[in-house]
């Protein structure tokens, strides 16, 4: 009995556990299957595409989330800080500036490169000389001079890029007409002088004097190859240089072992080279050379030999093709610390250059020349020139504005010795004039204009470091 009952239960269990076969699918016919196949395919494809898109978006947000959040918080922080700083600047202006000076009608000076120390110093000098100062900076950069009490208005303009300079020029024209600008000084820090030379005739038609050379003169001074050719033609000292029109020319110099020893720098040349202002430090070994830029007859380059010895940089002010002021600094150490000094050979070379070069019209503007005093021969040779205001300008006081532009009627005349110091600076005179002004902290700080110092060291530098971290994460 036990055996039969267990067999019966086993049969029942198997009967209940055995799955029933699925019901047969109804046959809708060939026409209905063909009609329903396409919508089903579209639905399945759309579902898979949506799932893939959501996955990619989520993965990007997950990877870039910290960067986006950090950028958003930095933007919010900047908007929160900007208003109190503007209020403090307005209060300081009311406290420091006399009421008669605020009400007096002034001539307006427009200065570019509002994020640089040079522009800040220029703004302070022209403000002390009695001018109303308006500053512009390209979009996306920190406006250091915006917080200076010497600056009345601050604008941002589109950054010129390649052949597209129309928006930049139109923005300058709008500012000039709105603010009734009488004088424009391009600093040429955030963009090359090529674009300011393009804007010069447009601004001069509006009655504004532009303290910058014309386009032809900029293409001569900013072009290292053309400048060295002119100097060589006039019998002036020049370094060894090699024009290159193709990569084969560079390889040939490597094969001839010209670049095997010493330090050589390759500069972009021609009108496009002046526009882009690129340079490459060449390796001594051919296999390590990698040219990231195009080299051709339309995009020529020049290789200049950099001799061992002391290097110098100048801030030269030229008016009507005559050097009216110059500061020469020796570059020390890898950090590029600048030490003002007197160098008669460099001053003689500068005076000879502008007396011998024949321009289509008188040249006016700020220029920065680089020299090297060769250790072996002791001679001084030029390495290149850049049209614009360089950092040694911070040695100048407000008297320099009188040399550049006719001062306002109320401007107090300084002693002639100070002007002689600016024209012919020496170590003792410059030290007596500005002390340790080439230290950025000393150059930025002023008791009547303290906000730029605070903005630079407590906002701009931290923002720059964070931006470098963000860019490094994006590059990785």
Short mmCIF file of C-alpha atoms in Angstrom, two decimals:
data_model
loop_
_atom_site.label_atom_id
_atom_site.label_comp_id
_atom_site.label_asym_id
_atom_site.label_seq_id
_atom_site.Cartn_x
_atom_site.Cartn_y
_atom_site.Cartn_z
CA UNK A 1 0.00 0.00 0.00
CA UNK A 2 2.77 2.39 0.83
CA UNK A 3 4.46 1.76 -2.52
CA UNK A 4 1.29 2.30 -4.54
CA UNK A 5 0.36 5.51 -2.72
CA UNK A 6 3.85 7.01 -3.24
CA UNK A 7 3.67 6.15 -6.94
CA UNK A 8 0.30 7.80 -7.20
CA UNK A 9 1.55 11.00 -5.56
CA UNK A 10 4.62 11.00 -7.81
CA UNK A 11 2.44 10.79 -10.89
CA UNK A 12 0.25 13.62 -9.59
CA UNK A 13 3.30 15.80 -8.86
CA UNK A 14 4.67 15.24 -12.36
CA UNK A 15 1.30 16.01 -13.88
CA UNK A 16 0.93 19.27 -12.00
CA UNK A 17 4.60 20.32 -12.50
CA UNK A 18 4.74 19.70 -16.22
CA UNK A 19 4.27 23.10 -18.02
CA UNK A 20 1.54 23.36 -20.54
CA UNK A 21 2.57 24.21 -24.11
CA UNK A 22 2.06 27.86 -25.19
CA UNK A 23 -1.01 28.59 -27.24
CA UNK A 24 -0.34 28.88 -30.94
CA UNK A 25 0.09 32.44 -32.28
CA UNK A 26 -2.78 33.54 -34.44
CA UNK A 27 -1.95 33.90 -38.10
CA UNK A 28 -2.71 37.49 -39.15
CA UNK A 29 -1.75 36.94 -42.72
CA UNK A 30 1.17 38.14 -44.79
CA UNK A 31 -0.27 41.62 -45.44
CA UNK A 32 -0.85 42.37 -41.78
CA UNK A 33 2.64 41.14 -40.85
CA UNK A 34 4.23 43.38 -43.46
CA UNK A 35 2.23 46.39 -42.30
CA UNK A 36 2.98 45.85 -38.59
CA UNK A 37 6.69 45.09 -39.03
CA UNK A 38 7.73 48.66 -39.86
CA UNK A 39 6.10 50.40 -36.84
CA UNK A 40 7.52 47.72 -34.57
CA UNK A 41 11.00 48.26 -36.02
CA UNK A 42 10.71 52.03 -35.58
CA UNK A 43 9.59 51.67 -31.97
CA UNK A 44 12.39 49.27 -31.08
CA UNK A 45 15.00 51.40 -32.85
CA UNK A 46 13.78 54.58 -31.14
CA UNK A 47 13.81 52.87 -27.76
CA UNK A 48 17.40 51.66 -28.23
CA UNK A 49 18.50 55.05 -29.55
CA UNK A 50 16.95 56.84 -26.58
CA UNK A 51 18.57 54.41 -24.14
CA UNK A 52 21.97 54.95 -25.79
CA UNK A 53 21.56 58.74 -25.75
CA UNK A 54 20.58 58.74 -22.06
CA UNK A 55 23.58 56.57 -21.25
CA UNK A 56 26.00 58.86 -23.11
CA UNK A 57 24.55 62.01 -21.56
CA UNK A 58 24.61 60.54 -18.09
CA UNK A 59 28.19 59.34 -18.50
CA UNK A 60 29.29 62.82 -19.65
CA UNK A 61 27.48 64.49 -16.75
CA UNK A 62 29.01 61.99 -14.37
CA UNK A 63 32.50 62.64 -15.76
CA UNK A 64 32.19 66.42 -16.16
CA UNK A 65 29.85 67.04 -13.27
CA UNK A 66 32.48 68.39 -10.84
CA UNK A 67 33.86 70.74 -13.50
CA UNK A 68 30.41 72.08 -14.39
CA UNK A 69 29.44 72.55 -10.78
CA UNK A 70 32.74 74.26 -9.99
CA UNK A 71 32.35 76.61 -12.96
CA UNK A 72 28.80 77.44 -11.94
CA UNK A 73 29.77 78.19 -8.35
CA UNK A 74 32.68 80.33 -9.52
CA UNK A 75 30.33 82.32 -11.74
CA UNK A 76 27.88 82.83 -8.87
CA UNK A 77 30.72 83.81 -6.54
CA UNK A 78 32.06 86.31 -9.07
CA UNK A 79 28.64 87.93 -9.50
CA UNK A 80 28.31 88.21 -5.73
CA UNK A 81 31.74 89.79 -5.32
CA UNK A 82 31.54 92.14 -8.29
CA UNK A 83 28.77 94.36 -6.91
CA UNK A 84 30.39 95.09 -3.50
CA UNK A 85 33.71 95.88 -5.20
CA UNK A 86 32.00 98.30 -7.56
CA UNK A 87 30.29 100.00 -4.61
CA UNK A 88 33.60 100.29 -2.73
CA UNK A 89 35.26 101.75 -5.85
CA UNK A 90 32.48 104.34 -6.15
CA UNK A 91 32.84 105.32 -2.49
CA UNK A 92 36.64 105.62 -2.78
CA UNK A 93 36.25 107.80 -5.86
CA UNK A 94 33.94 110.16 -4.00
CA UNK A 95 36.27 110.32 -0.99
CA UNK A 96 39.57 110.79 -2.84
CA UNK A 97 38.55 112.92 -5.82
CA UNK A 98 37.62 116.55 -5.15
CA UNK A 99 34.16 117.69 -6.21
CA UNK A 100 35.62 120.25 -8.63
CA UNK A 101 37.61 117.51 -10.31
CA UNK A 102 34.54 115.31 -10.65
CA UNK A 103 32.56 118.11 -12.25
CA UNK A 104 35.33 119.25 -14.59
CA UNK A 105 35.02 118.27 -18.24
CA UNK A 106 37.97 116.09 -19.25
CA UNK A 107 39.35 114.66 -22.43
CA UNK A 108 38.86 110.91 -22.72
CA UNK A 109 41.63 108.37 -23.24
CA UNK A 110 40.81 104.81 -24.30
CA UNK A 111 43.28 102.08 -23.29
CA UNK A 112 43.12 98.42 -24.30
CA UNK A 113 44.28 95.31 -22.44
CA UNK A 114 42.33 95.92 -19.25
CA UNK A 115 43.58 92.76 -17.53
CA UNK A 116 47.30 93.65 -17.50
CA UNK A 117 49.48 95.49 -15.02
CA UNK A 118 50.76 97.77 -17.80
CA UNK A 119 47.24 98.98 -18.58
CA UNK A 120 46.58 99.65 -14.90
CA UNK A 121 49.73 101.76 -14.69
CA UNK A 122 48.83 103.60 -17.90
CA UNK A 123 45.36 104.34 -16.55
CA UNK A 124 46.78 105.72 -13.31
CA UNK A 125 49.32 107.89 -15.12
CA UNK A 126 46.75 109.45 -17.46
CA UNK A 127 44.31 109.88 -14.59
CA UNK A 128 46.95 111.78 -12.63
CA UNK A 129 47.64 113.83 -15.75
CA UNK A 130 44.02 114.99 -15.75
CA UNK A 131 42.41 112.71 -18.35
CA UNK A 132 39.22 110.69 -18.16
CA UNK A 133 40.20 107.03 -18.64
CA UNK A 134 38.11 104.36 -20.35
CA UNK A 135 39.48 100.80 -20.56
CA UNK A 136 38.53 97.88 -22.81
CA UNK A 137 39.38 94.19 -22.61
CA UNK A 138 38.51 91.24 -24.80
CA UNK A 139 35.69 89.00 -23.66
CA UNK A 140 36.45 86.11 -21.33
CA UNK A 141 39.40 87.68 -19.50
CA UNK A 142 39.60 89.12 -16.01
CA UNK A 143 39.22 92.91 -16.00
CA UNK A 144 41.80 93.97 -13.43
CA UNK A 145 41.51 97.69 -14.15
CA UNK A 146 37.75 97.58 -13.74
CA UNK A 147 38.19 98.09 -9.99
CA UNK A 148 40.61 101.01 -10.28
CA UNK A 149 39.41 104.43 -9.19
CA UNK A 150 41.43 105.83 -12.10
CA UNK A 151 39.09 104.12 -14.60
CA UNK A 152 35.79 105.81 -15.29
CA UNK A 153 34.27 103.17 -17.64
CA UNK A 154 35.15 99.58 -18.49
CA UNK A 155 34.02 97.69 -21.61
CA UNK A 156 34.50 94.25 -23.10
CA UNK A 157 34.92 93.69 -26.84
CA UNK A 158 34.90 90.52 -28.98
CA UNK A 159 38.28 88.90 -29.37
CA UNK A 160 39.61 89.13 -32.94
CA UNK A 161 40.55 85.79 -34.40
CA UNK A 162 42.18 85.11 -37.74
CA UNK A 163 40.64 87.16 -40.52
CA UNK A 164 37.58 87.97 -38.42
CA UNK A 165 38.23 91.41 -36.96
CA UNK A 166 35.05 93.21 -38.03
CA UNK A 167 33.27 92.73 -34.68
CA UNK A 168 36.35 93.95 -32.80
CA UNK A 169 36.63 97.08 -34.94
CA UNK A 170 32.89 97.81 -34.75
CA UNK A 171 32.95 97.46 -30.97
CA UNK A 172 35.84 99.95 -30.73
CA UNK A 173 34.03 102.39 -33.02
CA UNK A 174 30.89 102.15 -30.85
CA UNK A 175 32.87 102.87 -27.68
CA UNK A 176 34.72 105.77 -29.31
CA UNK A 177 31.49 107.41 -30.45
CA UNK A 178 29.68 106.77 -27.18
CA UNK A 179 32.46 108.01 -24.88
CA UNK A 180 33.78 110.71 -27.28
CA UNK A 181 37.29 109.31 -27.10
CA UNK A 182 40.06 111.70 -28.16
CA UNK A 183 43.05 109.35 -27.75
CA UNK A 184 43.43 105.57 -28.08
CA UNK A 185 46.46 103.70 -26.71
CA UNK A 186 46.64 100.01 -27.67
CA UNK A 187 48.59 97.96 -25.15
CA UNK A 188 48.61 94.86 -27.40
CA UNK A 189 48.79 92.29 -24.61
CA UNK A 190 45.72 90.13 -25.21
CA UNK A 191 45.81 90.55 -29.01
CA UNK A 192 48.51 91.57 -31.46
CA UNK A 193 49.05 95.08 -32.81
CA UNK A 194 47.94 93.83 -36.23
CA UNK A 195 44.27 94.17 -35.29
CA UNK A 196 44.73 97.62 -33.72
CA UNK A 197 46.52 98.75 -36.88
CA UNK A 198 43.50 97.55 -38.87
CA UNK A 199 41.22 99.58 -36.60
CA UNK A 200 43.40 102.71 -36.73
CA UNK A 201 42.03 104.27 -39.96
CA UNK A 202 38.43 103.60 -38.87
CA UNK A 203 38.99 105.36 -35.54
CA UNK A 204 40.90 108.26 -37.10
CA UNK A 205 37.90 108.97 -39.32
CA UNK A 206 35.94 109.52 -36.09
CA UNK A 207 38.48 112.10 -34.90
CA UNK A 208 40.42 109.84 -32.50
CA UNK A 209 44.21 109.88 -32.40
CA UNK A 210 45.59 106.32 -32.26
CA UNK A 211 49.02 105.96 -30.62
CA UNK A 212 50.02 102.97 -32.72
CA UNK A 213 51.88 102.51 -36.03
CA UNK A 214 49.99 101.85 -39.23
CA UNK A 215 49.52 98.42 -40.74
CA UNK A 216 52.62 98.62 -42.98
CA UNK A 217 54.80 99.77 -40.10
CA UNK A 218 53.44 97.06 -37.81
CA UNK A 219 54.15 94.41 -40.46
CA UNK A 220 57.74 95.69 -40.56
CA UNK A 221 58.41 96.03 -36.83
CA UNK A 222 56.51 92.92 -35.68
CA UNK A 223 58.02 90.80 -38.48
CA UNK A 224 61.37 89.59 -37.14
CA UNK A 225 62.65 88.61 -40.59
CA UNK A 226 61.83 91.98 -42.20
CA UNK A 227 63.24 93.91 -39.26
CA UNK A 228 66.54 92.00 -39.33
CA UNK A 229 66.78 92.44 -43.11
CA UNK A 230 66.32 96.19 -42.79
CA UNK A 231 68.91 96.38 -40.02
CA UNK A 232 71.37 94.33 -42.03
CA UNK A 233 70.84 96.56 -45.07
CA UNK A 234 71.58 99.65 -42.96
CA UNK A 235 74.76 98.08 -41.58
CA UNK A 236 73.42 97.59 -38.05
CA UNK A 237 74.30 94.60 -35.87
CA UNK A 238 72.06 91.56 -36.34
CA UNK A 239 72.15 87.94 -35.16
CA UNK A 240 72.41 84.94 -37.45
CA UNK A 241 69.01 84.23 -38.98
CA UNK A 242 67.71 81.80 -41.59
CA UNK A 243 64.47 82.37 -43.53
CA UNK A 244 62.53 79.12 -44.08
CA UNK A 245 59.73 78.62 -46.59
CA UNK A 246 59.09 74.89 -46.12
CA UNK A 247 59.83 72.03 -43.73
CA UNK A 248 62.54 70.85 -46.12
CA UNK A 249 64.44 74.08 -45.40
CA UNK A 250 64.35 73.25 -41.69
CA UNK A 251 65.48 69.66 -42.29
CA UNK A 252 68.30 70.96 -44.48
CA UNK A 253 69.55 73.17 -41.62
CA UNK A 254 69.50 70.11 -39.35
CA UNK A 255 71.40 68.07 -41.95
CA UNK A 256 74.01 70.83 -42.27
CA UNK A 257 74.34 70.81 -38.43
CA UNK A 258 73.49 74.50 -38.23
CA UNK A 259 70.96 73.85 -35.45
CA UNK A 260 73.00 71.19 -33.70
CA UNK A 261 74.53 73.53 -31.14
CA UNK A 262 73.26 76.66 -29.46
CA UNK A 263 69.74 77.96 -28.91
CA UNK A 264 67.54 78.74 -31.92
CA UNK A 265 64.05 80.23 -31.99
CA UNK A 266 61.68 80.05 -34.97
CA UNK A 267 59.34 83.04 -35.41
CA UNK A 268 56.33 83.31 -37.70
CA UNK A 269 56.87 85.86 -40.44
CA UNK A 270 54.92 87.71 -43.09
CA UNK A 271 51.59 89.53 -42.59
CA UNK A 272 49.92 86.39 -41.24
CA UNK A 273 52.87 85.83 -38.91
CA UNK A 274 52.49 89.35 -37.53
CA UNK A 275 48.81 88.65 -37.00
CA UNK A 276 49.34 85.37 -35.12
CA UNK A 277 52.75 86.08 -33.44
CA UNK A 278 53.94 82.50 -32.91
CA UNK A 279 57.37 81.25 -31.94
CA UNK A 280 58.91 77.81 -31.37
CA UNK A 281 62.05 76.88 -29.47
CA UNK A 282 63.82 74.43 -31.75
CA UNK A 283 65.47 71.26 -30.39
CA UNK A 284 69.06 70.48 -31.29
CA UNK A 285 68.19 67.03 -32.64
CA UNK A 286 66.29 66.58 -35.89
CA UNK A 287 64.15 63.64 -34.74
CA UNK A 288 62.79 65.71 -31.84
CA UNK A 289 61.56 68.47 -34.15
CA UNK A 290 57.78 68.49 -34.59
CA UNK A 291 56.33 71.47 -36.41
CA UNK A 292 52.73 72.00 -35.33
CA UNK A 293 52.22 74.85 -37.79
CA UNK A 294 52.12 75.22 -41.55
CA UNK A 295 55.32 76.36 -43.29
CA UNK A 296 55.07 77.57 -46.90
CA UNK A 297 55.74 80.54 -49.15
CA UNK A 298 52.51 82.13 -47.90
CA UNK A 299 53.35 81.33 -44.26
CA UNK A 300 57.12 81.91 -43.99
CA UNK A 301 59.13 81.57 -40.80
CA UNK A 302 62.56 82.72 -39.70
CA UNK A 303 65.02 80.95 -37.42
CA UNK A 304 67.08 83.27 -35.20
CA UNK A 305 70.10 82.23 -33.18
CA UNK A 306 69.95 83.21 -29.52
CA UNK A 307 73.45 83.78 -28.19
CA UNK A 308 74.55 83.02 -24.62
CA UNK A 309 74.75 86.15 -22.51
CA UNK A 310 72.65 88.74 -20.70
CA UNK A 311 69.20 89.36 -22.14
CA UNK A 312 67.45 92.74 -22.10
CA UNK A 313 63.94 93.99 -22.78
CA UNK A 314 62.91 97.58 -23.39
CA UNK A 315 59.77 99.66 -23.25
CA UNK A 316 60.41 102.24 -25.94
CA UNK A 317 58.11 105.18 -26.58
CA UNK A 318 58.38 106.57 -30.10
CA UNK A 319 56.68 109.76 -31.27
CA UNK A 320 57.01 111.10 -34.81
CA UNK A 321 59.75 108.50 -35.50
CA UNK A 322 61.84 109.73 -32.56
CA UNK A 323 62.55 107.94 -29.30
CA UNK A 324 61.12 110.16 -26.56
CA UNK A 325 61.36 107.72 -23.64
CA UNK A 326 62.94 104.34 -23.00
CA UNK A 327 63.40 101.98 -20.08
CA UNK A 328 65.82 99.05 -20.40
CA UNK A 329 65.64 96.07 -18.04
CA UNK A 330 67.91 93.08 -17.70
CA UNK A 331 66.11 89.74 -17.53
CA UNK A 332 67.40 87.72 -14.59
CA UNK A 333 66.80 84.09 -13.71
CA UNK A 334 64.33 81.57 -15.05
CA UNK A 335 61.45 83.52 -13.49
CA UNK A 336 62.24 86.49 -15.76
CA UNK A 337 62.78 89.07 -13.01
CA UNK A 338 63.31 92.51 -14.53
CA UNK A 339 66.01 94.86 -13.25
CA UNK A 340 66.06 98.41 -14.68
CA UNK A 341 69.48 99.59 -15.76
CA UNK A 342 71.26 101.98 -18.07
CA UNK A 343 72.62 100.59 -21.35
CA UNK A 344 73.97 103.25 -23.68
CA UNK A 345 74.65 100.81 -26.53
CA UNK A 346 71.00 99.76 -26.62
CA UNK A 347 69.81 103.38 -26.56
CA UNK A 348 72.21 104.21 -29.40
CA UNK A 349 70.91 101.26 -31.43
CA UNK A 350 67.30 102.38 -30.94
CA UNK A 351 68.04 105.95 -32.02
CA UNK A 352 69.91 104.71 -35.10
CA UNK A 353 67.06 102.38 -36.03
CA UNK A 354 64.39 105.07 -36.21
CA UNK A 355 66.72 107.58 -37.83
CA UNK A 356 67.75 105.15 -40.61
CA UNK A 357 64.49 103.36 -41.33
CA UNK A 358 62.36 105.18 -43.87
CA UNK A 359 58.67 104.79 -43.15
CA UNK A 360 55.81 105.93 -45.37
CA UNK A 361 54.69 108.20 -42.52
CA UNK A 362 56.04 109.13 -39.07
CA UNK A 363 55.75 106.31 -36.55
CA UNK A 364 54.30 106.73 -33.07
CA UNK A 365 53.60 104.11 -30.44
CA UNK A 366 55.00 101.87 -27.74
CA UNK A 367 57.41 99.12 -28.71
CA UNK A 368 59.28 96.40 -26.89
CA UNK A 369 62.69 95.31 -28.20
CA UNK A 370 64.65 92.29 -27.02
CA UNK A 371 68.44 92.25 -27.04
CA UNK A 372 71.21 89.88 -26.04
CA UNK A 373 74.72 90.93 -25.03
CA UNK A 374 76.95 88.16 -26.36
CA UNK A 375 79.32 86.69 -23.80
CA UNK A 376 82.08 85.99 -26.34
CA UNK A 377 82.11 89.19 -28.40
CA UNK A 378 80.47 91.59 -25.95
CA UNK A 379 78.35 93.11 -28.72
CA UNK A 380 74.63 93.73 -28.42
CA UNK A 381 72.34 92.24 -31.08
CA UNK A 382 68.54 92.44 -31.38
CA UNK A 383 66.43 89.31 -31.12
CA UNK A 384 63.09 90.82 -32.10
CA UNK A 385 60.49 93.51 -31.57
CA UNK A 386 56.87 93.56 -30.47
CA UNK A 387 54.62 96.57 -30.95
CA UNK A 388 52.89 97.23 -27.63
CA UNK A 389 53.47 98.14 -24.01
CA UNK A 390 55.76 95.79 -22.10
CA UNK A 391 56.12 95.35 -18.35
CA UNK A 392 59.06 97.81 -17.92
CA UNK A 393 56.53 100.58 -18.52
CA UNK A 394 55.70 100.47 -14.81
CA UNK A 395 58.92 102.41 -14.23
CA UNK A 396 57.24 105.51 -15.69
CA UNK A 397 55.34 108.07 -13.66
CA UNK A 398 52.48 110.31 -14.72
CA UNK A 399 55.00 112.63 -16.40
CA UNK A 400 55.23 110.05 -19.17
CA UNK A 401 51.65 110.86 -20.16
CA UNK A 402 52.83 114.39 -20.94
CA UNK A 403 55.40 113.01 -23.36
CA UNK A 404 52.79 110.89 -25.13
CA UNK A 405 49.88 113.34 -25.17
CA UNK A 406 49.46 117.05 -24.67
CA UNK A 407 48.50 117.45 -21.00
CA UNK A 408 45.37 119.09 -19.71
CA UNK A 409 45.50 122.78 -18.73
CA UNK A 410 45.41 122.07 -15.01
CA UNK A 411 48.30 119.58 -15.19
CA UNK A 412 51.10 120.61 -12.83
CA UNK A 413 54.45 120.88 -14.55
CA UNK A 414 57.08 118.68 -12.98
CA UNK A 415 60.76 119.38 -12.71
CA UNK A 416 62.70 119.05 -15.95
CA UNK A 417 65.03 116.59 -14.25
CA UNK A 418 62.19 114.08 -14.04
CA UNK A 419 61.56 114.35 -17.79
CA UNK A 420 65.28 113.94 -18.44
CA UNK A 421 65.17 110.85 -16.26
CA UNK A 422 62.41 109.38 -18.39
CA UNK A 423 64.27 110.15 -21.61
CA UNK A 424 67.62 108.89 -20.32
CA UNK A 425 67.02 106.60 -17.35
CA UNK A 426 69.79 105.26 -15.21
CA UNK A 427 69.88 102.79 -12.36
CA UNK A 428 70.11 105.48 -9.71
CA UNK A 429 67.50 107.73 -11.34
CA UNK A 430 64.97 104.97 -11.88
CA UNK A 431 65.51 103.68 -8.36
CA UNK A 432 65.03 107.18 -7.00
CA UNK A 433 61.91 107.64 -9.13
CA UNK A 434 60.02 104.44 -8.35
CA UNK A 435 62.03 102.35 -5.91
CA UNK A 436 61.18 98.68 -6.29
CA UNK A 437 58.35 99.29 -8.74
CA UNK A 438 59.21 96.28 -10.91
CA UNK A 439 57.92 94.09 -8.13
CA UNK A 440 54.31 93.38 -9.11
CA UNK A 441 53.08 93.87 -5.57
CA UNK A 442 54.64 97.32 -5.41
CA UNK A 443 53.40 98.20 -8.90
CA UNK A 444 49.82 97.14 -8.18
CA UNK A 445 49.46 98.76 -4.78
CA UNK A 446 48.60 102.41 -4.38
CA UNK A 447 47.19 104.00 -1.25
CA UNK A 448 44.58 105.93 -3.27
CA UNK A 449 43.76 102.94 -5.50
CA UNK A 450 43.94 99.74 -3.40
CA UNK A 451 41.24 97.61 -5.05
CA UNK A 452 43.30 96.35 -8.04
CA UNK A 453 45.87 94.93 -5.63
CA UNK A 454 43.18 93.07 -3.69
CA UNK A 455 41.43 91.93 -6.88
CA UNK A 456 44.65 90.61 -8.40
CA UNK A 457 45.95 88.60 -5.45
CA UNK A 458 42.64 87.50 -3.94
CA UNK A 459 40.46 87.00 -7.04
CA UNK A 460 42.43 86.90 -10.29
CA UNK A 461 45.25 84.59 -9.18
CA UNK A 462 42.93 82.05 -7.45
CA UNK A 463 40.59 82.13 -10.47
CA UNK A 464 43.54 81.59 -12.81
CA UNK A 465 44.74 78.59 -10.80
CA UNK A 466 41.27 77.05 -10.75
CA UNK A 467 40.91 77.67 -14.48
CA UNK A 468 44.18 75.85 -15.13
CA UNK A 469 42.93 72.90 -13.08
CA UNK A 470 39.65 72.83 -15.03
CA UNK A 471 41.46 73.05 -18.36
CA UNK A 472 43.79 70.27 -17.26
CA UNK A 473 40.83 68.03 -16.41
CA UNK A 474 39.20 68.77 -19.75
CA UNK A 475 42.42 68.01 -21.62
CA UNK A 476 42.75 64.73 -19.80
#
